[in-house]
Structures are given as structure tokens and as C-alpha cells.
């Protein structure tokens, strides 16, 4: 017989250590002691069994005691709790829970993998509270699931916005329960920084979770049927999940005189040995070294527990592997989104006083032209001096965890941000882009380091607004329509050179665009035109908007009555929504902006208030735009789900208009949009009709005023018998007749250019000019032909397509006065 090894704890770390020990040493005597009934179960799957995604309970039992014992020739003893460790005699005393019998077991080596237990602080009323649960193991899961199955609670409160709290909120919601998630901090998911967590806040609210931040539980009242918060609010609840963190189960180790860290974790060296070299400890109970900073840390995750267990087993068997420290790489599903992180976040780096630079980008999860691409919001933290990567975070619908995994690998490989540029990552359109988002982080960070661009952060914007700093929005008109930073000036990027005189030279210029790329281009233009201080908003309006999105987008409203009781009205639950039969179904998959919104608008006009429409779309911007569209047009976005192929939105016609948000500024509802179309270029005409249609769907009164060459766009494509002078006839022959004959503004190449662009548009599913025009007319856009220019150019009313009105300059000026947007194309 070889060494005798006793293991305390039979789940993630314990079972892994036992299996590895056997593989390394066939002669060892291995005893696995587990206090509970089950060993080696899938803790990480527990919330999903409650929610129903993992239907089969047995699937959670990765290994049974009998199976493990047989397969690995191990003595597996469930229901055996270790009471104490006697290091002098090298034995442990054990109580057989079922019989109450105690006995001792000697060891040559001992491995502690007792895990961490959920915190259950002595909050007033907690002992009397009947339906307050924590979740750690299979019995906990059984109790919660039974409660949900048998009592069908209507309201649930989840306390704590960490991994388990968020997963439980989602899974209870999946069961049709109205869920309130209460978090003491101002954000959920502590490994993320605030602005990244804000994306999840919005998503949770959109999904109908009533999210209460910056508030904690003061007391459980009425046997736990009511929760009193620090703010005085009282939340009625039928079931409560307490998920406010875990505490390392290190009492045994402490009683045995083993060294513990400040936060109660068992201290170990790189071989997972405790202060007693024959006693090893792994998993949630140990204090690890932060891989990036070298600081002690408590990081309770399954991956590290498994790796540490393997190292402890190897070391006991005379092998030399060592544990390098923990990065804390983690991922969580939050409804349709994924959030992942690795290394240190900005809060931690600040706390440690380390020098860092933050970088935000929002590239597509894969090539934009392949259906189903979604933006991935990534944040990178690196040392500006050395380029060393300190941490990263990602939130999005697709492709998030793979980018964070690559960065985690890069950190462990000692790569710098410059190396991220060079990483050769797998690419084909359905999976990534030729420049993967990780490469993009490398490029953007290198631009920062080489002083090609200076950036400012989302949290500096408020001060800038207050101090009247010059903020320049270089996005397109339609983007600005959806919302913008208060007091910002607007010059679209392609007009910046011609309108550069409007930008003041006596103060710093703070540029922003939607995600940061056009802001970078604008910064380069301005810098090279002699502007001294130019800064680009890191992450663009997208990052800013997530933080400042007005709460009116939330699907739950809380009204606290005089006695402090919260009355929560949430949007319908998934079950309610499923019960609603859509009267209209739109499949806008493959259509690009503004195609899907146009279709929604058109169909909505034919519906009665209260009726429901279903829309399927793959345009990544659609899910965001439809939310704004609904808010601004007084309709209700009932649900927006995502099945990895398309967004499915259910929209109900009508609802009272919400009060406008403070910041970001939402454009006014009732104003008009006027566009003067002077050019006859096809590409410019298309731009005009896209903007016009977009604005019309937002409820604007849109007027396109065609003058001079622009009139050719409105001409019928065949000759019409009308009386004309010779000069008028000559003019008519020389000018293009109708949309199919229009040139393009650049690369016309004797008419080849328009054909090529039409071909590309068809490939990319972009509507032709003819379709755009018809859509605009259907959406109620007024097409006005300038009577004076018609006269000059000899164009008669009969020659124009149907639906065009004639008007003079007064018509235009009148419309322009009612408009906040006036464009000249
Ligand atoms: P555990 O797996 O908890 O095992 C410890 C075992 O020791 C327990 O079964 C306990 O009964 C037993 N024990 C304790 N004291 C004694 C004693 N004196 N005598 C006998 N037995 C004893 N991590 C991730 O990385 N990703 C996830 O998605 C994820 N999801 C999770 C979801 C939930 C609901 C939970 C609870 C945890 C999740 N985790 C996740 C964390 C992960 O499960 C833990 O990090 C991992 O299980 C830690 O392993 P461990 O061996 O240290 O402890």
C-alpha cells in the first residue's frame, strides 16, 4: 500500500484531487469525505435546474459516490463530516451524520477542499423568515425548486447582484415570477466596472427585472413576506434568495492552527501546501495570489478550484507542477447577453494606486455583412508605460467570452497590448472579422500609446457639460435624432473639413461619435489642422448612453405608498406575453437600417391600439433603435429576445407617452425635418430618402424639397407628351429622366459606377432608390417640387411621378420653421 491521502470535501476541488491522485498513483489509499449526500455535482448548473433550462436533475450529478468509488478505487464517504484535524497525530476526527458515530482516520497527506458557504448575516427577522433561501448545493436546489413548483410564488426578491444572484433572478423570471433584484452597491457584477455593468442594468430592466441599486436589506418582516430596505421601502415577497456572497469554510483549518489570510482564506504556497507541508488546501477556501498584481485575493471560481486540486495531487505524488495565481477569468449569462471579465478592473487598479489606461471599443462579433453580427462592448485596462495588460471586460450578445479568453491567455503569456495587434486569430465571416475585436483593442491601445489620439472617459462628460466645454458630435443626423450629449455641437464627420471654421480654436475640443472610430478620425483631422487639444470620447456615445439611459426605459415601475410599501408594476411576464397572439408578423431578417423600422412603422399604422406585432430582425442596431422608436412614438416594446440568429421583438400598439429623460437628450417628438434635395446624384438621393424615412418613422413631419438638379429624381422614366419650347426640350434631353438614369457623385465612370453600386446594394440587401422613395411616400413623407426651378428647367408637372406636390420657397421656409433638422443635399 502506498500513501494514505484523506480529502475533506467531495465536490469541485475534492473530487478532482481524488481522481488525479488515482491517475498518478495506483497504490495510494484515497479517502474522500463529504458532509453532504452528493459528491461531484455541478454547482454551476443549479440555478438553471430551478429555471428549467436543465430539466433533468440527474444531469447535475456528474459522479455518484458508487460510480466514483468503482471507477477510481477510492473510498467515497458521503454524510461524513470532518470535525477536527489533529496535525500532531496526523489524523482527522469524523462524524457519520446518519448514525452520529464519530471515528478517526489517519493520513500521510491531507487535502482540504471545503469550499465556501453562503453568507447569512444576522439581519433582524431572518430566523423567523420562512421563505428565505441560499443556494449552494443539491438539497438547496431541491427546496427552492419545490417552493416554486408547488407554491407558484408571484413575487420574488433576490438579494445580491453577483453571479448567483443574477443567475437566480433570470431563472426565477423564466418561471414567470416577478423578480426584484436588490443590490447594495450602485452596480451589479462587481468584477465589471460601472459602465460595463450599466449595459447589464439596462438589459435586466428591459427584460422586466425590477432592479434596485444602492439599497440593502434592513430587516425581514412578517415572517419574511416583506423586506424592509435601508431606504425605508418595503418589498412584498413570496420567495427570497439571499445571494450576498460567500465565506471560506476555514474554521477547521483555523482550529488546527493553520495560517489564514486577512479575509479568512487558508494561506497556501504555489504547491497548494498550507503552513503544514502535509496539509494541502484548494478551492474557494484558500487565499490565492492575484496573477496580475501579486496581491492576496479571494476568488471563488470552479476553474481555479479544479486546477489547484490537480496541482495538490501532483505535488503529493512527487510531481513539480506549481500554481501561478488566479486571474479571475469569469463569465455569466444575463438573459440574452453575456458578460465576461479577466484580470483586474478599474476600481481595483485605482484602489491599489496602479497606473493604468482604460480603453473601450464596440466592434461587431463577426463581419457585419454576415447575418447575426452583434456589437461586443470591450474594455481593456493596460499599463500605459509598458503596455502590459492588466485586465479586460466584455458585454454583448455574441462572441464575448471568446475575446475575454484570448485576453486571459495573452495576460498569462505575458503579452502586451502591442502584441494583441499581431495575434493571428481564426477568421471567417460567420465567426469574426479579418481584424478581430482583440486585434482592434491592440490597434486602439497602440494609437493611444503612440499619442495618435487622446481620449476622455464617459465619467468626465458631466463636468464638461457643466463647465461649458466644447463637445463635438461627429455622427450622422439620424444617429443624433436618437439622442445626443447635452450641449454638444453637431458637425457630421464628412462635413468637418468644410465646416472646420465653426470649431473654436481657443479651447480643448472633445469629440464623440457612436463608438469611437469616427471620433478618432475627427481627432486626426482636427489635430492635423492645428487644433492643440483634441480628445475623443473613449467608447463613444454608446458607452455614455448605457450609463445615462433614462430609467423610463425600465419595464418595471415602483410606487412607494405612504406606509413605505412598494407597489411594483412590471411589464407583462414572458408568460403573459406568450399568451398574446400577434396580429401582424414582420420578417425583416437581412434588411438593414432603416428597412426594419420602416416596415414596423407601416404595419403599425394599420393596427388598433392594444394589438401586438411580432418582428424578426438581424440588424444589430434594430433592437436598440426599436426601443427608442417605441419610446418616442408612444408604443410598447413588450419583449426583445434573441435566439443567436435573430432578434424577436413583440410590440404593442400604444401607451401613454413617458416624460422626457434628462440626459442623454432625446429629440423632441413633434418637430419636423426638412431636406432640400439640390443634387441629382443617386447616392445623395438615397441618403436623403433614408434619413427622411427614418425621421418619418419617429413621428416627424418630413418634407423633401426638390430644387434644380434634384428635380430629375422626381421625373418619370419615360417621355410624356407636353408642350415645351425648343430650349425646354433641349434641356429635357440633356438631363437624366428618372431614378434609373441618375449618376453617382463619385466614380461615375460613364454610368458603370451606378450599375456597380446597385449590384452591391442588392447583394447587401439594401433597398433600391425606387423602393426607398415608395417607402418614404408610404410613410407620409411629403415630396415638394420647387415650382420656380421647374419653370427654369422646363419641367412640367405631368412629367413628375405621382405623389409630388408643387410648392414655392414659402412652402419650404414654412416647413423649415417647424423643423429642428434642416439638411441640404
Ligand atoms: P465546493 O465545490 O463547494 O465543495 C466543498 C464541499 O466540501 C461541499 O460539498 C461541503 O459540503 C464539503 N465540506 C465542507 N466542510 C466539510 C467538512 N468539514 N467535512 C466534510 N465535507 C465538508 N464557478 C464558476 O467558475 N462558474 C460558475 O458558473 C459558477 N456557478 C456557480 C453557481 C452556484 C449556484 C454556486 C453555488 C457556485 C458556482 N460557482 C461557479 C462556484 C464554484 O462552484 C466553486 O468555485 C467551486 O465549487 C469550489 O470548489 P470547492 O471544492 O472549493 O468547494
XYZ file of C-alpha atoms in Angstrom, residues 11-13 40-51 53-54 59-62 135-138 141 163-164 166-168 171 284 300-306 330-333:
44
model
C -17.224 18.373 -4.930
C -15.183 20.545 -7.327
C -11.726 20.526 -5.718
C -19.041 15.905 -7.569
C -22.232 17.692 -8.536
C -22.495 20.627 -10.901
C -22.879 23.644 -8.581
C -22.726 25.932 -11.568
C -25.799 24.320 -13.116
C -28.041 24.614 -10.046
C -29.806 27.910 -10.961
C -30.629 26.513 -14.404
C -32.351 23.464 -12.939
C -34.573 25.781 -10.902
C -35.299 27.846 -14.024
C -33.203 25.030 -18.697
C -31.635 21.880 -17.191
C -27.727 15.637 -15.184
C -26.408 17.722 -12.272
C -24.892 14.674 -10.632
C -21.626 14.440 -12.520
C -28.163 28.289 -2.903
C -25.059 26.175 -2.710
C -25.868 22.523 -3.269
C -28.411 19.971 -4.477
C -31.823 23.489 -5.141
C -23.069 35.775 -10.298
C -25.507 33.639 -8.307
C -28.122 37.466 -11.291
C -28.477 33.869 -12.450
C -31.243 33.283 -9.913
C -34.133 31.763 -13.683
C -12.972 28.504 -2.519
C -14.195 31.547 -5.575
C -14.474 30.006 -9.030
C -14.690 26.449 -10.319
C -11.787 26.649 -12.788
C -9.168 27.646 -10.201
C -10.534 25.043 -7.727
C -10.073 22.285 -10.292
C -15.261 34.558 -15.335
C -18.361 34.598 -17.486
C -22.064 34.875 -16.796
C -25.219 34.680 -18.869
